[in-house]
Amino acid sequence: MLWIAAAFILSLRMPGANPEGALSVLMEPDGTGTWRMLIAQFEKENPDIPIQMVEGPPATNAREDLYAASFLSGKAGFDIVYCDVVWTAKFAAAGWLRDLTDRLSRQDLNDFLPQELEAGSYKGRVYRIPAFTDAGMLYYRKDLVESPPVTFDDLERQARQLQNGNRWGFLWQGKQYEGLTTVFLEILWGFGGEWIDAKTKQVYLDSREAVKALEFLKKTIGTISPPAVTSYIEEDTRTLFQAGRAVFLRNWPYVWTLVRESPVKDKVAFVPMVHAPEESSAATLGGWGFAVSETSSRVEDAWKFVKFITGTEQMKVMYERMGRIPSRRSLVPAEFVPIIEKARMRPAIPEYAQASDILQRWVSAALTGRPGCEEALKKAAEETRALLGHAK
Ligand code: GLC
C-alpha cells in the first residue's frame, strides 16, 4: 500500500499533473462524470480558481490512506479533502483539517441533516461540510418477491426459493475493506449487538449477538450468496444486480437512481435492512462531505469551492445524476426518510481506522478461512481493547 501511496503523491508533482495554481482534491472514480461537470461549472464562475480533481481508488479506506500519507509527508498536498463520515475524528484530531465552524450560516446549520453535521464535527467544532448522506438498505426484485422480507430468516428462505442457475439469492459487500464493516454492523445491530461504545470505549465484539451476526453472513457464502462475495465491493454487487443476477442486494441509496436505467428498471424496490424477530432494522450511516486541508495555502479559495459544492443546486445535481441523497433536510426525497432516520453512526473516535481494520481482518478471516466465528470475534475484541486501552 505504501508504495502505491508514494507513487500517487509523486504523480501529483509531475510536470503538467498539477496545473499551475490549481487547488487539488482527491475524489472517487467519477463514473457518471458528475463531479467533472460540477467542477467545470465552478471554474466557469471562478476562472481564477482552477480545480485539479485526482480520481483515486474506489474503496474509502484506500483513499483515506492516500490522504493520510500525503499529510504525514509534511508537504503541501491536497487543498481540499473529500471526506467520509468516518474520517472526521481522526483527521481533525491529527490537526489536518481547518475548523470551519464560524463560516457556516445559521440557515445552513438548520438545513443540514443533524446526523451529518455531527459526523462532520469533532469536539464540538465543524470540520467537514456535508454533501450527501448514505444509509445501508435492502433492494429486492419486486417481480419475484411476493412480500419483502422483514427478518434474517425471511431473507434466507426467500433467497433460497427464488435463486436459480442464473441468479443468486443475496449480494452484499464482503471484501476486506470498510464496506465489510458497514455490512457487518447492520447485521450486528439487527441482532441487537454492539461494537464499540464511543463514549466509554467499551468493546462488545465477543458477545452472543456478534457471533450470530458473523454466523449469518458466513452461512450465506456459497448457499444464497456467490463464493466470490468475499471479494466484492459496492460496484461489483450493483452491476450484477442490475444485470438481473440476484434477487436481493444490500447497498447504498445511489443504486436506486442507477438501477432505473438498467435492464431491471421496473422490477426493483427497496426496504430497510432485515433484523432478528425481536429487534429492529438498522442502517449504517454513511456519507461524504468536503473539508479544507490545514496545509493549504489557499484557504479562502478552498472554502469558496467547499461552499459551492455543498450548495443546494449542486446537491440536486448529485441526486439526479448519481443518486446521492442530499445532506440538506429540505432536499431528502420522502421515500428515503424512514431509512435515513434509522441510520446509525460508526464510533466517532480518532482510532476509528485502526478499530475498523481489526474488525475487517477478523471478520474476513472467519468468512474466508479457518478461525471459527466465536474465536475470530474474541481475537477482534482483544485487539480492539488493546487499541483503545480498555481492559474489560
Ligand atoms: C459509502 C459510505 C461511506 C462508507 C463506504 C464503505 O461510500 O458513504 O460512509 O464508509 O460506503 O464502503
XYZ file of C-alpha atoms and ligand atoms in Angstrom:
404
model
C 0.000 0.000 0.000
C 2.792 2.412 0.939
C 4.470 2.286 -2.457
C 1.143 2.961 -4.136
C 0.650 5.949 -1.847
C 4.151 7.226 -2.570
C 3.721 6.789 -6.338
C 0.397 8.527 -6.160
C 1.702 11.528 -4.291
C 4.735 11.735 -6.594
C 2.419 11.709 -9.602
C 0.908 14.925 -8.300
C 4.294 16.566 -8.557
C 4.873 15.525 -12.172
C 5.032 18.384 -14.671
C 1.603 19.013 -16.091
C -0.115 16.880 -13.434
C -0.913 19.833 -11.223
C -1.808 22.828 -13.343
C -0.186 25.987 -12.019
C -2.295 27.497 -9.282
C -4.927 24.745 -9.207
C -6.473 23.575 -5.951
C -6.246 19.799 -5.636
C -8.761 17.318 -4.288
C -8.684 13.519 -4.197
C -12.035 12.042 -5.230
C -13.648 8.710 -6.018
C -13.659 7.427 -9.637
C -16.065 9.793 -11.421
C -18.096 7.126 -13.223
C -21.021 9.367 -14.121
C -18.939 12.460 -14.948
C -20.971 14.488 -12.449
C -18.003 15.699 -10.397
C -16.254 16.884 -13.557
C -19.407 18.671 -14.604
C -19.804 20.441 -11.245
C -16.135 21.388 -11.156
C -16.385 22.824 -14.679
C -19.324 24.929 -13.529
C -17.346 26.198 -10.530
C -14.369 27.058 -12.725
C -16.608 28.944 -15.118
C -17.916 31.050 -12.240
C -14.428 31.344 -10.676
C -11.915 31.414 -13.541
C -9.109 32.334 -11.138
C -9.598 29.137 -9.070
C -8.924 26.060 -11.231
C -9.527 22.721 -9.536
C -7.425 19.642 -10.094
C -9.518 16.572 -9.344
C -7.475 13.415 -8.823
C -9.594 10.276 -9.185
C -8.425 7.798 -6.551
C -9.318 4.154 -5.917
C -12.974 3.290 -5.188
C -12.563 1.942 -1.617
C -12.871 4.668 1.008
C -10.087 3.273 3.209
C -7.673 3.234 0.248
C -8.314 6.938 -0.330
C -8.050 7.600 3.393
C -4.564 6.060 3.335
C -3.594 8.292 0.423
C -4.751 11.419 2.242
C -3.010 10.294 5.442
C 0.246 9.554 3.595
C 0.043 12.961 1.951
C -0.486 14.773 5.280
C 2.224 12.736 7.003
C 4.719 13.603 4.260
C 4.656 17.133 5.666
C 4.485 18.627 2.159
C 1.646 20.722 0.822
C -0.601 18.017 -0.618
C -4.298 18.270 -1.261
C -6.050 21.581 -0.614
C -9.491 20.063 -0.256
C -10.476 16.807 1.435
C -13.389 14.794 0.041
C -14.146 13.221 3.371
C -16.084 10.127 4.515
C -18.135 10.442 7.730
C -15.705 8.097 9.466
C -12.566 10.104 8.762
C -13.522 13.313 10.574
C -12.447 12.390 14.117
C -9.036 11.078 13.054
C -8.262 13.883 10.598
C -9.472 16.615 12.970
C -7.626 15.148 15.978
C -4.432 14.982 13.885
C -4.793 18.677 13.051
C -5.152 18.052 9.316
C -8.419 19.947 8.803
C -9.391 23.617 9.119
C -12.037 24.496 11.676
C -14.953 25.738 9.540
C -17.474 26.286 12.353
C -17.647 30.064 12.112
C -18.096 30.013 8.349
C -21.436 28.195 8.448
C -24.537 30.360 8.139
C -27.450 29.879 10.527
C -29.543 28.817 7.564
C -27.064 26.067 6.676
C -26.873 24.928 10.291
C -30.636 24.477 10.312
C -30.823 22.845 6.914
C -28.059 20.221 7.113
C -29.184 16.848 8.478
C -28.213 16.844 12.193
C -26.516 13.428 11.967
C -24.429 14.595 9.006
C -23.401 17.791 10.800
C -22.466 15.728 13.823
C -20.487 13.341 11.633
C -18.559 16.353 10.343
C -17.779 17.621 13.828
C -15.119 16.816 16.369
C -15.176 18.103 19.943
C -17.997 20.484 19.081
C -16.313 22.129 16.060
C -17.307 21.581 12.424
C -14.542 20.440 10.074
C -16.410 18.730 7.251
C -19.350 20.247 5.355
C -21.828 17.523 4.349
C -22.580 16.918 0.673
C -24.626 13.724 0.654
C -25.795 11.131 3.137
C -25.845 7.346 2.957
C -27.627 4.539 4.773
C -27.499 0.819 4.056
C -30.716 -0.711 2.650
C -32.077 -3.827 1.014
C -33.028 -3.835 -2.665
C -35.174 -6.645 -3.996
C -36.759 -7.816 -7.212
C -40.411 -6.944 -6.771
C -41.362 -9.040 -9.808
C -40.122 -12.138 -7.935
C -40.648 -11.392 -4.246
C -44.257 -11.502 -3.069
C -43.813 -9.779 0.233
C -40.441 -8.278 1.148
C -38.502 -9.948 3.984
C -38.503 -8.498 7.476
C -36.281 -10.914 9.389
C -32.976 -12.602 8.627
C -34.830 -15.915 8.316
C -37.289 -14.450 5.783
C -34.393 -13.204 3.686
C -32.620 -16.538 3.755
C -35.768 -18.511 2.940
C -36.886 -16.285 0.081
C -33.376 -16.119 -1.355
C -33.183 -19.923 -1.419
C -36.607 -20.234 -3.035
C -36.074 -17.599 -5.710
C -32.496 -18.184 -6.764
C -31.763 -20.369 -9.767
C -28.916 -21.251 -12.139
C -28.802 -17.671 -13.432
C -29.215 -15.648 -10.306
C -28.046 -15.744 -6.736
C -30.208 -15.017 -3.713
C -28.352 -12.258 -1.880
C -25.482 -9.907 -2.763
C -23.506 -7.916 -0.203
C -20.034 -6.408 0.111
C -17.665 -8.998 1.573
C -14.172 -7.826 0.620
C -11.826 -6.951 3.461
C -12.351 -3.155 3.455
C -14.512 -0.512 5.111
C -17.633 -1.681 3.286
C -17.431 -5.004 5.147
C -17.544 -3.134 8.449
C -20.679 -1.273 7.339
C -22.418 -4.506 6.290
C -21.378 -6.405 9.412
C -22.661 -3.584 11.636
C -26.126 -3.669 10.073
C -26.345 -7.386 10.794
C -24.829 -6.976 14.267
C -27.252 -4.170 15.206
C -30.090 -6.159 13.642
C -29.322 -8.938 16.135
C -29.277 -6.403 18.964
C -25.480 -6.366 19.316
C -22.942 -3.563 19.650
C -19.386 -2.891 18.501
C -17.751 -0.080 20.485
C -19.295 2.491 22.782
C -17.649 5.695 21.522
C -18.038 7.411 24.919
C -16.813 4.699 27.298
C -14.685 2.841 24.717
C -16.186 -0.432 25.913
C -15.919 -3.195 23.301
C -18.746 -5.686 22.782
C -17.460 -7.872 19.974
C -17.236 -11.087 21.983
C -20.985 -11.210 22.549
C -23.564 -13.822 21.522
C -25.191 -11.322 19.174
C -21.907 -10.673 17.375
C -21.345 -14.410 16.887
C -24.873 -14.776 15.489
C -24.249 -11.897 13.066
C -20.997 -13.353 11.783
C -22.504 -16.837 11.519
C -25.376 -15.423 9.487
C -23.013 -13.809 6.986
C -20.785 -16.864 6.810
C -23.715 -19.167 6.139
C -24.754 -17.137 3.102
C -21.474 -17.796 1.268
C -21.948 -20.454 -1.384
C -25.568 -21.026 -0.351
C -27.523 -17.848 -1.137
C -24.510 -15.639 -1.964
C -21.814 -16.373 -4.552
C -18.500 -17.665 -3.150
C -16.857 -14.582 -4.703
C -18.967 -12.298 -2.488
C -15.949 -12.125 -0.165
C -14.146 -10.130 -2.858
C -16.975 -7.755 -3.801
C -17.289 -4.033 -3.156
C -20.343 -1.862 -3.860
C -19.970 -1.521 -7.617
C -19.395 -5.269 -8.197
C -22.670 -6.049 -6.498
C -24.557 -3.234 -8.238
C -23.536 -4.351 -11.717
C -24.508 -7.968 -11.023
C -27.857 -6.964 -9.552
C -28.589 -4.622 -12.471
C -27.869 -7.442 -14.887
C -30.622 -9.471 -13.201
C -28.171 -11.808 -11.479
C -29.601 -11.624 -7.947
C -32.860 -11.384 -6.015
C -31.633 -9.251 -3.068
C -28.894 -6.660 -2.751
C -27.594 -4.777 0.274
C -26.231 -1.426 -0.890
C -26.498 2.385 -0.502
C -29.219 4.690 -1.891
C -27.238 5.645 -5.026
C -28.186 2.313 -6.603
C -31.809 3.460 -6.788
C -31.113 6.085 -9.451
C -28.678 3.944 -11.440
C -30.793 0.781 -11.376
C -33.659 2.616 -13.029
C -31.595 2.964 -16.187
C -30.792 -0.758 -16.239
C -32.428 -3.905 -17.679
C -34.272 -4.486 -14.354
C -35.508 -0.897 -14.148
C -39.190 -1.544 -13.372
C -38.583 -4.645 -11.305
C -36.815 -3.260 -8.240
C -37.978 -1.904 -4.881
C -36.288 -1.434 -1.514
C -36.969 -1.859 2.204
C -34.974 -1.225 5.384
C -32.454 -3.924 6.255
C -33.811 -7.148 7.807
C -33.356 -7.938 11.521
C -33.944 -10.578 14.193
C -37.628 -11.027 15.137
C -37.407 -9.277 18.496
C -35.102 -6.487 17.249
C -35.464 -3.684 14.707
C -33.732 -2.890 11.442
C -30.593 -0.790 11.398
C -28.659 1.044 8.749
C -25.070 2.165 8.908
C -24.844 5.911 8.444
C -22.505 6.819 5.623
C -21.985 9.968 3.678
C -19.429 12.324 2.239
C -18.557 15.944 2.631
C -15.806 18.425 1.913
C -13.165 19.878 4.209
C -10.322 22.351 3.833
C -6.877 20.963 4.427
C -4.797 22.617 7.132
C -1.775 22.537 4.832
C -3.469 24.528 2.078
C -2.045 27.974 1.494
C -5.258 28.989 -0.291
C -7.831 28.665 2.471
C -10.240 31.297 1.133
C -10.279 29.803 -2.370
C -10.666 26.278 -0.985
C -13.574 27.438 1.177
C -15.206 29.037 -1.881
C -15.133 25.644 -3.575
C -16.414 23.760 -0.499
C -19.271 26.239 -0.149
C -20.154 25.885 -3.819
C -20.051 22.092 -3.983
C -22.203 21.694 -0.858
C -24.780 24.191 -2.104
C -28.435 23.355 -2.693
C -28.295 23.377 -6.510
C -25.194 21.171 -6.603
C -26.813 18.655 -4.250
C -29.826 18.438 -6.553
C -27.489 17.568 -9.436
C -25.699 14.939 -7.312
C -29.061 13.320 -6.604
C -30.371 13.433 -10.154
C -27.214 12.155 -11.818
C -25.572 9.997 -9.159
C -28.440 9.122 -6.827
C -26.645 10.658 -3.865
C -29.109 11.665 -1.135
C -28.687 15.373 -0.359
C -27.479 16.177 3.153
C -29.994 19.008 3.412
C -33.270 18.214 5.137
C -35.246 20.233 2.620
C -33.992 18.025 -0.233
C -34.197 14.452 1.115
C -36.668 12.500 -1.098
C -39.608 11.247 1.000
C -39.061 7.550 0.201
C -35.624 7.644 1.846
C -36.659 9.393 5.059
C -37.530 6.203 7.014
C -34.183 4.641 6.098
C -32.064 7.725 6.758
C -33.789 8.185 10.123
C -32.705 4.728 11.265
C -29.084 5.241 10.245
C -26.522 4.887 12.994
C -23.091 6.440 13.165
C -19.978 4.293 13.385
C -17.983 5.222 16.522
C -16.604 8.747 16.118
C -13.208 8.130 17.691
C -9.754 9.164 16.420
C -8.723 5.466 16.459
C -11.599 4.566 14.118
C -9.485 3.461 11.135
C -7.463 1.027 13.253
C -10.538 -0.332 15.052
C -12.281 -0.909 11.752
C -9.161 -2.532 10.328
C -9.126 -5.028 13.207
C -12.797 -5.821 12.655
C -12.361 -6.183 8.893
C -9.397 -8.512 9.303
C -11.080 -10.883 11.745
C -14.486 -10.871 10.082
C -12.840 -11.525 6.741
C -10.656 -14.284 8.242
C -13.729 -16.057 9.607
C -15.614 -15.639 6.325
C -12.847 -16.920 4.115
C -10.726 -19.169 6.286
C -10.348 -21.283 9.324
C -10.978 -19.335 12.515
C -14.449 -20.043 13.835
C -16.781 -17.070 14.232
C -16.521 -17.089 18.012
C -12.740 -17.331 18.012
C -12.336 -14.573 15.400
C -14.561 -12.195 17.351
C -12.764 -12.957 20.605
C -9.464 -12.016 18.970
C -11.013 -8.918 17.398
C -12.369 -7.873 20.814
C -8.963 -8.376 22.484
C -7.115 -6.385 19.838
C -9.690 -3.599 19.929
C -9.460 -3.372 23.728
C -5.682 -3.173 23.494
C -6.021 -0.419 20.884
C -8.432 1.604 22.970
C -6.542 0.942 26.190
C -9.557 -0.505 27.886
C -9.334 -3.735 29.832
C -12.799 -5.152 30.412
C -20.157 4.592 1.301
C -20.487 5.399 2.545
C -19.263 5.536 3.424
C -18.707 4.167 3.744
C -18.401 3.407 2.463
C -17.966 1.975 2.746
O -19.309 5.336 0.469
O -20.984 6.662 2.219
O -19.583 6.235 4.613
O -17.578 4.257 4.584
O -19.522 3.362 1.626
O -17.659 1.297 1.585
